[in-house]
């Protein structure tokens, strides 16, 4: 167990060093525990297709932390991870930035059960898990325009994703979307939707994920005006008929 963990530690430490992050023993251990819980639960419920230690470190953990190249999560305030699945990018960000005030949302109940278990085992505090759909929570006054930052990875194309995320963002806050390297078409198909929903693209940043040659883009969208009351539309509509 100690030998196994030492490979994991060295690799993760090397990777995060490229972000200028030094993880202490407590955080390294929490990452390892999260990795173990992920692979253990993945035998029973479908959480991820990424399983090997190397791939989990690079494609889940280092990828989740990727925006720290451009943004300091220490300044994010109330943050929502929309469609977090097995906790990405939310849990790696929370382990690293323990003061982050984080809410995780997903529409799949078994993933919520997993996340509650992870939070208990890792002793994470100041973190809330909510089972629900973006289309329903986004019109709920408890959540609508209540977050400074909404982050999301691998949930939907940018036009649909903007209708899921922007209703939760306070004016003056921002949405941060994790996207693949080639994103020009997706952006042009989403520009009008973003404007309708009260957003404005601030910038698109590209880099490779540490310890890999996988390209990644981060799109930051500022919330400049309130989202009109009629958005998000009802369940399924943002995906079926993306705003044009
Ligand atoms: N963000 C994670 C999971 C991506 S898979 C990662 O990058 O690994 C997409 C997830 O979004 C699934 O877990 C699915 O349940 C959730 N999801 C899809 N549409 C949603 C919606 N409208 N509201 C809430 N969650 C949604």
XYZ file of N, CA and C and ligand atoms in Angstrom:
758
model
N 0.828 -1.213 0.000
C 0.000 0.000 0.000
C 0.863 1.265 0.000
N 1.896 1.290 0.861
C 2.742 2.495 0.893
C 3.523 2.678 -0.404
N 3.991 1.550 -0.983
C 4.738 1.636 -2.244
C 3.829 2.116 -3.363
N 2.623 1.518 -3.389
C 1.644 1.914 -4.402
C 1.376 3.403 -4.299
N 1.158 3.845 -3.068
C 0.828 5.246 -2.905
C 2.000 6.151 -3.253
N 3.236 5.659 -3.075
C 4.352 6.558 -3.350
C 4.480 6.870 -4.841
N 4.148 5.925 -5.720
C 4.118 6.242 -7.159
C 3.076 7.298 -7.461
N 1.921 7.084 -6.887
C 0.805 8.010 -7.076
C 1.192 9.412 -6.613
N 1.740 9.470 -5.407
C 2.161 10.763 -4.834
C 3.145 11.498 -5.713
N 4.194 10.764 -6.153
C 5.250 11.408 -6.936
C 4.687 11.986 -8.224
N 3.841 11.211 -8.852
C 3.271 11.648 -10.123
C 2.371 12.875 -9.932
N 1.497 12.791 -8.941
C 0.582 13.911 -8.705
C 1.351 15.173 -8.293
N 2.357 14.985 -7.441
C 3.189 16.122 -7.020
C 3.868 16.790 -8.202
N 4.449 15.967 -9.091
C 5.087 16.494 -10.307
C 4.102 17.281 -11.143
N 2.929 16.706 -11.309
C 1.918 17.349 -12.156
C 1.484 18.686 -11.594
N 1.111 18.718 -10.323
C 0.599 19.978 -9.757
C 1.700 21.033 -9.631
N 2.960 20.580 -9.565
C 4.070 21.544 -9.514
C 4.036 22.442 -10.754
N 3.565 21.875 -11.874
C 3.477 22.682 -13.103
C 2.390 23.753 -13.020
N 1.532 23.625 -12.042
C 0.544 24.680 -11.758
C 1.044 25.627 -10.660
N 2.236 25.347 -10.157
C 2.742 26.154 -9.040
C 2.106 25.762 -7.720
N 1.552 24.542 -7.650
C 0.888 24.091 -6.419
C 1.786 23.066 -5.718
N 1.912 23.193 -4.388
C 2.588 22.164 -3.590
C 1.528 21.561 -2.668
N 1.252 20.268 -2.826
C 0.236 19.626 -1.991
C 0.892 19.057 -0.734
N 0.295 19.327 0.425
C 0.835 18.748 1.663
C 0.369 17.280 1.788
N 0.891 16.587 2.813
C 0.590 15.158 2.964
C -0.894 14.873 3.108
N -1.580 15.745 3.834
C -3.010 15.549 4.045
C -3.757 15.579 2.709
N -3.424 16.545 1.879
C -4.097 16.660 0.574
C -3.722 15.503 -0.352
N -2.444 15.132 -0.348
C -2.025 13.998 -1.187
C -2.773 12.739 -0.779
N -2.919 12.554 0.519
C -3.638 11.383 1.004
C -5.104 11.427 0.582
N -5.714 12.610 0.633
C -7.124 12.734 0.227
C -7.299 12.430 -1.260
N -6.365 12.886 -2.065
C -6.431 12.532 -3.488
C -6.350 11.018 -3.665
N -5.472 10.385 -2.897
C -5.317 8.937 -3.035
C -6.580 8.195 -2.596
N -7.137 8.650 -1.500
C -8.374 8.046 -1.009
C -9.502 8.214 -2.030
N -9.572 9.388 -2.607
C -10.590 9.656 -3.638
C -10.394 8.701 -4.824
N -9.143 8.526 -5.226
C -8.833 7.597 -6.321
C -9.283 6.176 -5.963
N -9.000 5.750 -4.742
C -9.408 4.403 -4.313
C -10.932 4.245 -4.279
N -11.608 5.243 -3.761
C -13.075 5.169 -3.692
C -13.676 5.155 -5.094
N -13.095 5.963 -5.984
C -13.576 6.025 -7.364
C -13.476 4.653 -8.037
N -12.329 3.997 -7.911
C -12.156 2.712 -8.587
C -12.977 1.621 -7.889
N -13.112 1.725 -6.587
C -13.917 0.740 -5.855
C -15.401 0.831 -6.257
N -15.950 2.035 -6.204
C -17.373 2.220 -6.545
C -17.635 1.987 -8.033
N -16.606 2.216 -8.834
C -16.767 2.052 -10.282
C -17.020 0.593 -10.659
N -16.713 -0.335 -9.765
C -16.995 -1.746 -10.030
C -18.503 -2.017 -9.940
N -19.183 -1.206 -9.115
C -20.615 -1.436 -8.905
C -21.480 -0.492 -9.744
N -21.075 0.768 -9.819
C -21.869 1.720 -10.593
C -20.966 2.420 -11.598
N -21.576 2.823 -12.701
C -20.790 3.392 -13.783
C -20.463 4.864 -13.502
N -19.228 5.099 -13.031
C -18.823 6.471 -12.692
C -17.896 7.074 -13.737
N -16.995 6.255 -14.280
C -16.002 6.780 -15.212
C -15.427 5.647 -16.053
N -14.985 5.986 -17.261
C -14.298 4.987 -18.093
C -12.788 5.097 -17.884
N -12.368 6.128 -17.161
C -10.944 6.352 -16.900
C -10.592 5.685 -15.582
N -9.749 4.661 -15.617
C -9.544 3.832 -14.429
C -8.108 3.707 -13.970
N -7.137 3.680 -14.916
C -5.771 3.412 -14.477
C -5.280 4.598 -13.641
N -4.352 4.305 -12.739
C -3.844 5.340 -11.839
C -3.314 6.536 -12.636
N -2.525 6.214 -13.658
C -1.947 7.259 -14.491
C -3.021 8.131 -15.154
N -4.026 7.486 -15.713
C -5.080 8.233 -16.405
C -5.934 9.043 -15.433
N -6.216 8.482 -14.265
C -7.017 9.238 -13.293
C -6.246 10.494 -12.869
N -4.941 10.345 -12.633
C -4.141 11.506 -12.233
C -4.169 12.585 -13.316
N -3.925 12.175 -14.557
C -3.825 13.177 -15.623
C -5.202 13.669 -16.080
N -6.082 12.723 -16.444
C -7.332 13.119 -17.115
C -8.438 13.550 -16.166
N -8.317 13.173 -14.885
C -9.302 13.666 -13.925
C -8.698 14.699 -12.981
N -7.625 14.338 -12.269
C -7.138 15.242 -11.219
C -6.432 16.472 -11.796
N -5.424 16.247 -12.628
C -4.713 17.404 -13.188
C -5.629 18.207 -14.114
N -6.469 17.517 -14.851
C -7.395 18.240 -15.725
C -8.362 19.102 -14.909
N -8.874 18.577 -13.818
C -9.801 19.357 -12.991
C -9.156 20.643 -12.484
N -7.854 20.575 -12.187
C -7.154 21.749 -11.644
C -6.693 22.719 -12.742
N -6.893 22.341 -13.994
C -6.364 23.096 -15.130
C -6.642 24.617 -15.093
N -7.843 25.063 -14.711
C -8.105 26.506 -14.746
C -7.202 27.322 -13.819
N -6.544 26.675 -12.870
C -5.700 27.459 -11.948
C -4.526 28.101 -12.689
N -4.279 27.664 -13.928
C -3.272 28.337 -14.756
C -3.680 29.785 -15.045
N -4.989 30.030 -15.061
C -5.489 31.350 -15.475
C -6.264 32.068 -14.386
N -6.661 31.358 -13.354
C -7.620 31.843 -12.359
C -7.175 31.385 -10.983
N -7.423 32.179 -9.955
C -7.110 31.737 -8.591
C -8.391 31.326 -7.865
N -8.621 30.016 -7.675
C -9.847 29.566 -7.009
C -9.968 30.111 -5.583
N -8.861 30.584 -5.029
C -8.910 31.223 -3.717
C -9.816 32.456 -3.711
N -10.084 33.017 -4.900
C -10.932 34.220 -4.991
C -12.330 33.941 -5.528
N -12.707 32.675 -5.621
C -13.952 32.385 -6.332
C -15.238 32.661 -5.568
N -15.190 32.666 -4.258
C -16.455 32.826 -3.529
C -17.347 31.613 -3.728
N -18.677 31.815 -3.645
C -19.595 30.672 -3.765
C -19.520 30.080 -5.171
N -19.186 28.799 -5.227
C -18.910 28.147 -6.513
C -19.814 26.937 -6.701
N -20.311 26.771 -7.929
C -21.168 25.634 -8.273
C -20.505 24.821 -9.379
N -20.453 23.498 -9.203
C -19.990 22.591 -10.261
C -21.227 21.902 -10.827
N -21.588 22.254 -12.053
C -22.830 21.788 -12.655
C -22.582 20.518 -13.484
N -23.279 19.437 -13.147
C -23.062 18.151 -13.846
C -21.729 17.562 -13.454
N -21.505 17.500 -12.152
C -20.194 17.111 -11.606
C -19.888 15.623 -11.782
N -20.906 14.789 -12.024
C -20.674 13.344 -12.206
C -20.051 12.741 -10.964
N -18.875 12.144 -11.120
C -18.172 11.550 -9.978
C -17.345 12.595 -9.214
N -17.613 13.889 -9.473
C -16.956 14.941 -8.695
C -15.894 15.726 -9.447
N -16.050 15.825 -10.764
C -15.060 16.542 -11.567
C -15.666 17.727 -12.288
N -15.051 18.896 -12.144
C -13.786 19.183 -11.477
C -13.884 19.498 -9.981
N -15.065 19.458 -9.390
C -15.272 19.989 -8.045
C -14.401 19.400 -6.941
N -14.359 18.059 -6.852
C -13.659 17.457 -5.708
C -12.146 17.759 -5.729
N -11.448 17.589 -6.862
C -10.017 17.962 -6.850
C -9.779 19.430 -6.488
N -10.657 20.313 -6.942
C -10.499 21.725 -6.566
C -10.707 21.907 -5.068
N -11.691 21.201 -4.523
C -12.008 21.323 -3.096
C -10.882 20.746 -2.225
N -10.298 19.613 -2.655
C -9.194 19.043 -1.870
C -8.028 20.033 -1.847
N -7.778 20.670 -2.982
C -6.633 21.577 -3.094
C -6.900 22.908 -2.394
N -8.100 23.452 -2.598
C -8.476 24.761 -2.021
C -9.559 24.516 -0.977
N -9.127 24.205 0.250
C -10.088 23.720 1.241
C -11.088 24.766 1.708
N -10.799 26.043 1.447
C -11.753 27.081 1.840
C -12.829 27.352 0.799
N -12.704 26.715 -0.345
C -13.683 26.938 -1.411
C -15.090 26.596 -0.907
N -16.021 27.520 -1.125
C -17.419 27.279 -0.761
C -18.086 26.645 -1.982
N -18.275 25.325 -1.931
C -18.605 24.586 -3.157
C -19.930 23.840 -3.082
N -20.704 23.946 -4.162
C -21.922 23.152 -4.326
C -21.756 22.275 -5.565
N -22.102 20.994 -5.415
C -22.029 20.061 -6.542
C -23.444 19.687 -6.942
N -23.735 19.734 -8.238
C -25.059 19.338 -8.730
C -24.915 18.239 -9.771
N -25.784 17.234 -9.654
C -25.885 16.247 -10.743
C -27.292 15.666 -10.753
N -27.726 15.232 -11.941
C -29.084 14.702 -12.090
C -29.153 13.196 -11.851
N -28.000 12.543 -11.649
C -27.997 11.088 -11.449
C -27.833 10.751 -9.968
N -28.847 10.094 -9.413
C -28.888 9.841 -7.974
C -27.693 9.021 -7.474
N -27.296 7.983 -8.211
C -26.211 7.127 -7.696
C -24.886 7.892 -7.628
N -24.714 8.880 -8.485
C -23.501 9.706 -8.414
C -23.538 10.599 -7.165
N -24.741 11.053 -6.835
C -24.907 11.862 -5.610
C -24.575 11.016 -4.376
N -25.015 9.761 -4.380
C -24.696 8.854 -3.261
C -23.183 8.697 -3.129
N -22.513 8.506 -4.261
C -21.051 8.380 -4.249
C -20.407 9.640 -3.671
N -20.860 10.797 -4.130
C -20.252 12.060 -3.680
C -20.439 12.266 -2.174
N -21.613 11.929 -1.665
C -21.837 12.060 -0.222
C -20.887 11.157 0.557
N -20.648 9.975 0.031
C -19.714 9.055 0.674
C -18.289 9.625 0.653
N -17.870 10.141 -0.487
C -16.528 10.726 -0.630
C -16.333 11.875 0.367
N -17.332 12.729 0.459
C -17.226 13.902 1.334
C -17.057 13.486 2.793
N -17.783 12.426 3.162
C -17.675 11.910 4.527
C -16.291 11.295 4.770
N -15.857 10.450 3.855
C -14.563 9.762 4.022
C -13.384 10.731 4.006
N -13.492 11.795 3.228
C -12.389 12.753 3.103
C -12.503 13.894 4.126
N -13.579 13.868 4.919
C -13.799 14.951 5.892
C -13.820 16.330 5.251
N -14.486 16.460 4.116
C -14.551 17.776 3.470
C -15.657 18.592 4.113
N -15.390 19.872 4.308
C -16.379 20.758 4.934
C -16.732 21.893 3.989
N -17.882 22.533 4.276
C -18.273 23.675 3.456
C -18.507 23.236 2.003
N -19.170 22.102 1.866
C -19.470 21.562 0.537
C -20.872 20.958 0.572
N -21.677 21.245 -0.456
C -23.070 20.811 -0.514
C -23.295 20.020 -1.789
N -24.061 18.933 -1.690
C -24.347 18.114 -2.857
C -25.847 18.149 -3.114
N -26.228 18.437 -4.338
C -27.652 18.529 -4.667
C -27.986 17.646 -5.858
N -29.031 16.828 -5.652
C -29.523 15.982 -6.738
C -30.589 16.753 -7.495
N -30.345 17.054 -8.764
C -31.361 17.767 -9.535
C -30.859 18.123 -10.914
N -31.774 18.642 -11.704
C -31.417 19.052 -13.063
C -31.230 20.560 -13.122
N -30.332 20.978 -13.979
C -30.054 22.403 -14.164
C -31.333 23.177 -14.497
N -32.192 22.558 -15.327
C -33.395 23.276 -15.778
C -34.351 23.556 -14.620
N -34.329 22.686 -13.597
C -35.239 22.894 -12.457
C -34.605 23.756 -11.379
N -33.357 23.461 -11.046
C -32.680 24.238 -9.993
C -32.449 25.681 -10.440
N -32.277 25.878 -11.739
C -31.976 27.215 -12.259
C -33.141 28.187 -12.172
N -34.369 27.661 -11.976
C -35.507 28.573 -11.796
C -35.911 28.650 -10.323
N -35.200 27.913 -9.471
C -35.480 27.913 -8.029
C -34.786 29.124 -7.392
N -35.560 29.939 -6.690
C -35.020 31.196 -6.141
C -33.849 30.975 -5.179
N -33.760 29.765 -4.599
C -32.637 29.500 -3.685
C -31.303 29.394 -4.421
N -31.359 29.125 -5.699
C -30.123 28.886 -6.460
C -29.915 29.886 -7.590
N -30.999 30.441 -8.094
C -30.888 31.319 -9.265
C -30.080 32.580 -8.940
N -29.070 32.847 -9.759
C -28.197 34.013 -9.610
C -27.638 34.135 -8.185
N -27.241 32.989 -7.623
C -26.711 32.963 -6.261
C -25.210 32.627 -6.215
N -24.591 32.322 -7.341
C -23.191 31.870 -7.330
C -22.270 32.863 -8.032
N -21.091 33.057 -7.456
C -20.089 33.933 -8.084
C -19.441 33.239 -9.266
N -19.270 31.910 -9.137
C -18.597 31.150 -10.190
C -19.359 29.840 -10.430
N -19.616 29.526 -11.694
C -20.166 28.214 -12.054
C -19.178 27.546 -13.009
N -18.734 26.348 -12.625
C -17.775 25.600 -13.444
C -18.459 24.352 -13.982
N -17.996 23.870 -15.146
C -18.603 22.659 -15.688
C -17.685 22.017 -16.708
N -17.573 20.674 -16.615
C -16.741 19.926 -17.548
C -17.540 18.785 -18.164
N -17.466 18.682 -19.488
C -17.995 17.526 -20.228
C -19.487 17.288 -20.021
N -20.274 18.351 -20.010
C -21.707 18.193 -19.771
C -22.527 18.417 -21.043
N -22.205 19.443 -21.838
C -23.002 19.740 -23.032
C -22.229 20.713 -23.927
N -22.642 20.812 -25.208
C -22.043 21.851 -26.070
C -22.285 23.239 -25.463
N -21.454 24.188 -25.837
C -21.451 25.489 -25.160
C -22.802 26.218 -25.194
N -23.570 26.083 -26.301
C -24.872 26.773 -26.336
C -25.815 26.208 -25.276
N -25.924 24.879 -25.218
C -26.761 24.229 -24.194
C -26.193 24.487 -22.795
N -24.895 24.352 -22.680
C -24.238 24.516 -21.374
C -24.469 25.915 -20.795
N -24.486 26.911 -21.657
C -24.702 28.283 -21.183
C -26.099 28.436 -20.592
N -27.075 27.758 -21.198
C -28.439 27.833 -20.643
C -28.535 27.060 -19.326
N -27.735 26.033 -19.174
C -27.677 25.314 -17.885
C -27.002 26.170 -16.810
N -25.901 26.825 -17.172
C -25.036 27.446 -16.154
C -25.335 28.913 -15.856
N -25.527 29.731 -16.894
C -25.595 31.178 -16.658
C -26.738 31.610 -15.723
N -27.898 30.924 -15.719
C -28.944 31.341 -14.768
C -28.497 31.289 -13.298
N -27.517 30.464 -12.970
C -27.046 30.362 -11.579
C -26.054 31.462 -11.198
N -25.495 32.138 -12.206
C -24.403 33.080 -11.938
C -24.950 34.467 -11.597
N -24.433 35.041 -10.503
C -24.770 36.425 -10.136
C -24.230 37.371 -11.190
N -24.893 38.493 -11.393
C -24.307 39.526 -12.249
C -22.985 39.951 -11.616
N -21.960 40.028 -12.446
C -20.618 40.313 -11.925
C -19.804 39.050 -11.693
N -20.461 37.890 -11.728
C -19.766 36.609 -11.564
C -19.371 36.033 -12.918
N -18.979 34.754 -12.907
C -18.545 34.162 -14.178
C -18.812 32.671 -14.272
N -18.904 32.233 -15.514
C -19.026 30.810 -15.834
C -17.695 30.370 -16.446
N -17.228 29.190 -16.026
C -15.959 28.675 -16.542
C -16.208 27.299 -17.145
N -16.033 27.185 -18.472
C -16.309 25.918 -19.165
C -15.001 25.256 -19.583
N -14.896 23.964 -19.280
C -13.750 23.155 -19.706
C -14.089 22.596 -21.080
N -13.229 22.868 -22.060
C -13.520 22.399 -23.412
C -12.270 21.804 -24.038
N -12.488 21.062 -25.147
C -11.307 20.509 -25.836
C -10.607 21.636 -26.600
N -9.515 21.283 -27.255
C -8.696 22.324 -27.858
C -9.394 23.053 -29.022
N -10.092 22.297 -29.865
C -10.705 22.920 -31.041
C -12.131 23.320 -30.723
N -12.331 24.598 -30.605
C -13.565 25.056 -29.987
C -14.216 26.181 -30.798
N -13.553 26.566 -31.920
C -14.027 27.745 -32.671
C -15.488 27.625 -33.110
N -15.861 26.466 -33.704
C -17.241 26.307 -34.168
C -18.229 26.334 -33.018
N -17.853 25.633 -31.944
C -18.758 25.577 -30.792
C -18.998 26.986 -30.238
N -17.958 27.791 -30.237
C -18.101 29.165 -29.741
C -18.993 29.973 -30.672
N -18.776 29.876 -31.975
C -19.596 30.715 -32.863
C -21.057 30.279 -32.807
N -21.303 28.982 -32.567
C -22.700 28.527 -32.440
C -23.328 28.915 -31.103
N -22.526 29.411 -30.182
C -23.062 29.733 -28.847
C -23.085 31.233 -28.569
N -22.473 32.025 -29.440
C -22.296 33.450 -29.124
C -23.609 34.173 -28.841
N -24.600 33.905 -29.694
C -25.867 34.592 -29.521
C -26.589 34.133 -28.255
N -26.545 32.810 -28.008
C -27.170 32.260 -26.801
C -26.563 32.905 -25.548
N -25.259 33.032 -25.544
C -24.576 33.601 -24.379
C -25.062 35.036 -24.115
N -25.222 35.783 -25.195
C -25.682 37.169 -25.043
C -27.120 37.222 -24.521
N -27.992 36.376 -25.086
C -29.396 36.329 -24.644
C -29.468 36.025 -23.147
N -28.594 35.162 -22.681
C -28.636 34.697 -21.288
C -27.937 35.644 -20.318
N -27.386 36.740 -20.842
C -26.757 37.745 -19.974
C -25.252 37.596 -19.832
N -24.634 36.794 -20.709
C -23.192 36.584 -20.609
C -22.403 37.290 -21.693
N -21.103 37.334 -21.477
C -20.198 37.900 -22.487
C -18.871 37.153 -22.362
N -18.384 36.596 -23.474
C -17.132 35.844 -23.408
C -15.997 36.787 -23.038
N -15.282 36.425 -21.971
C -14.149 37.251 -21.542
C -12.886 36.782 -22.247
N -12.601 35.492 -22.165
C -11.458 34.969 -22.927
C -11.492 33.451 -23.053
N -10.687 32.981 -23.988
C -10.517 31.551 -24.222
C -9.024 31.287 -24.091
N -8.658 30.376 -23.186
C -7.233 30.098 -22.959
C -6.927 28.658 -23.295
N -5.820 28.446 -23.978
C -5.449 27.074 -24.356
C -4.093 26.716 -23.772
N -3.982 25.442 -23.362
C -2.709 24.907 -22.841
C -2.793 23.383 -22.918
N -1.701 22.720 -22.566
C -1.785 21.261 -22.455
C -1.837 20.881 -20.970
N -2.486 19.759 -20.706
C -2.570 19.247 -19.341
C -1.172 18.761 -18.933
N -0.685 19.089 -17.733
C 0.646 18.638 -17.299
C 0.818 17.119 -17.454
N 2.059 16.686 -17.686
C 2.429 15.274 -17.846
C 1.740 14.618 -19.047
N 1.258 15.439 -19.989
C 0.571 14.875 -21.152
C 0.731 15.833 -22.325
N 0.241 15.411 -23.511
C 0.150 16.387 -24.598
C -1.305 16.613 -24.981
N -2.188 16.445 -24.004
C -3.621 16.641 -24.240
C -3.943 18.138 -24.169
N -4.520 18.634 -25.236
C -4.868 20.056 -25.293
C -6.198 20.328 -24.620
N -6.294 21.479 -24.011
C -7.488 21.831 -23.254
C -7.739 23.336 -23.416
N -8.986 23.725 -23.540
C -9.331 25.150 -23.546
C -10.207 25.450 -22.349
N -10.040 26.630 -21.844
C -10.918 27.124 -20.791
C -11.612 28.373 -21.316
N -12.934 28.362 -21.268
C -13.696 29.525 -21.722
C -14.261 30.217 -20.489
N -13.963 31.497 -20.372
C -14.513 32.265 -19.250
C -15.553 33.236 -19.788
N -16.746 33.142 -19.217
C -17.860 33.987 -19.642
C -18.295 34.842 -18.456
N -18.228 36.145 -18.621
C -18.678 37.043 -17.552
C -20.188 37.174 -17.596
N -20.802 37.265 -16.424
C -22.249 37.525 -16.363
C -22.410 39.033 -16.283
N -22.924 39.630 -17.342
C -22.982 41.096 -17.389
C -24.373 41.650 -17.120
N -25.431 40.856 -17.403
C -26.798 41.289 -17.044
C -27.581 40.064 -16.566
N -28.715 40.327 -15.906
C -29.527 39.211 -15.415
C -30.012 38.335 -16.567
N -30.224 37.053 -16.266
C -30.814 36.132 -17.244
C -32.319 36.372 -17.294
N -32.906 36.553 -18.490
C -34.358 36.732 -18.587
C -35.104 35.561 -17.933
N -36.275 35.884 -17.341
C -37.037 34.897 -16.564
C -37.359 33.611 -17.323
N -37.495 33.684 -18.620
C -37.942 32.480 -19.350
C -36.835 31.436 -19.533
N -35.622 31.730 -19.071
C -34.523 30.750 -19.161
C -34.068 30.356 -17.766
N -33.669 29.093 -17.542
C -33.637 28.013 -18.522
C -35.036 27.527 -18.870
N -35.189 27.009 -20.088
C -36.469 26.430 -20.500
C -36.642 25.065 -19.826
N -37.795 24.440 -20.045
C -38.092 23.217 -19.274
C -37.176 22.041 -19.644
N -37.229 21.003 -18.806
C -36.342 19.834 -18.927
C -36.176 19.333 -20.357
N -34.955 19.231 -20.772
C -34.665 18.642 -22.078
C -34.603 19.647 -23.213
N -35.288 20.794 -23.065
C -35.365 21.745 -24.182
C -34.007 22.402 -24.510
N -33.232 22.812 -23.495
C -31.932 23.434 -23.829
C -31.026 22.515 -24.662
N -31.194 21.192 -24.450
C -30.370 20.244 -25.197
C -30.951 19.964 -26.579
N -32.289 19.802 -26.617
C -32.956 19.447 -27.868
C -32.989 20.615 -28.848
N -33.260 21.800 -28.322
C -33.352 22.993 -29.180
C -32.458 24.089 -28.619
N -31.137 23.950 -28.791
C -30.234 24.961 -28.227
C -30.598 26.356 -28.739
N -30.462 27.352 -27.900
C -30.733 28.746 -28.285
C -29.838 29.110 -29.466
N -30.425 29.874 -30.411
C -29.630 30.277 -31.593
C -29.338 31.760 -31.550
N -18.314 16.722 -14.989
C -18.039 15.297 -14.894
C -19.177 14.441 -15.467
C -19.438 14.609 -16.939
S -20.710 13.517 -17.528
C -16.726 14.994 -15.582
O -16.194 15.842 -16.278
O -16.211 13.866 -15.411
C -22.098 14.627 -17.512
C -22.809 14.670 -16.174
O -23.761 15.726 -16.236
C -23.555 13.390 -15.841
O -23.176 12.948 -14.558
C -25.034 13.791 -15.904
O -25.803 13.130 -14.921
C -24.965 15.295 -15.652
N -26.021 16.089 -16.314
C -26.344 16.062 -17.631
N -27.341 16.928 -17.888
C -27.657 17.519 -16.704
C -28.626 18.503 -16.325
N -29.454 19.039 -17.224
N -28.669 18.888 -15.025
C -27.834 18.319 -14.109
N -26.903 17.383 -14.413
C -26.823 16.983 -15.699
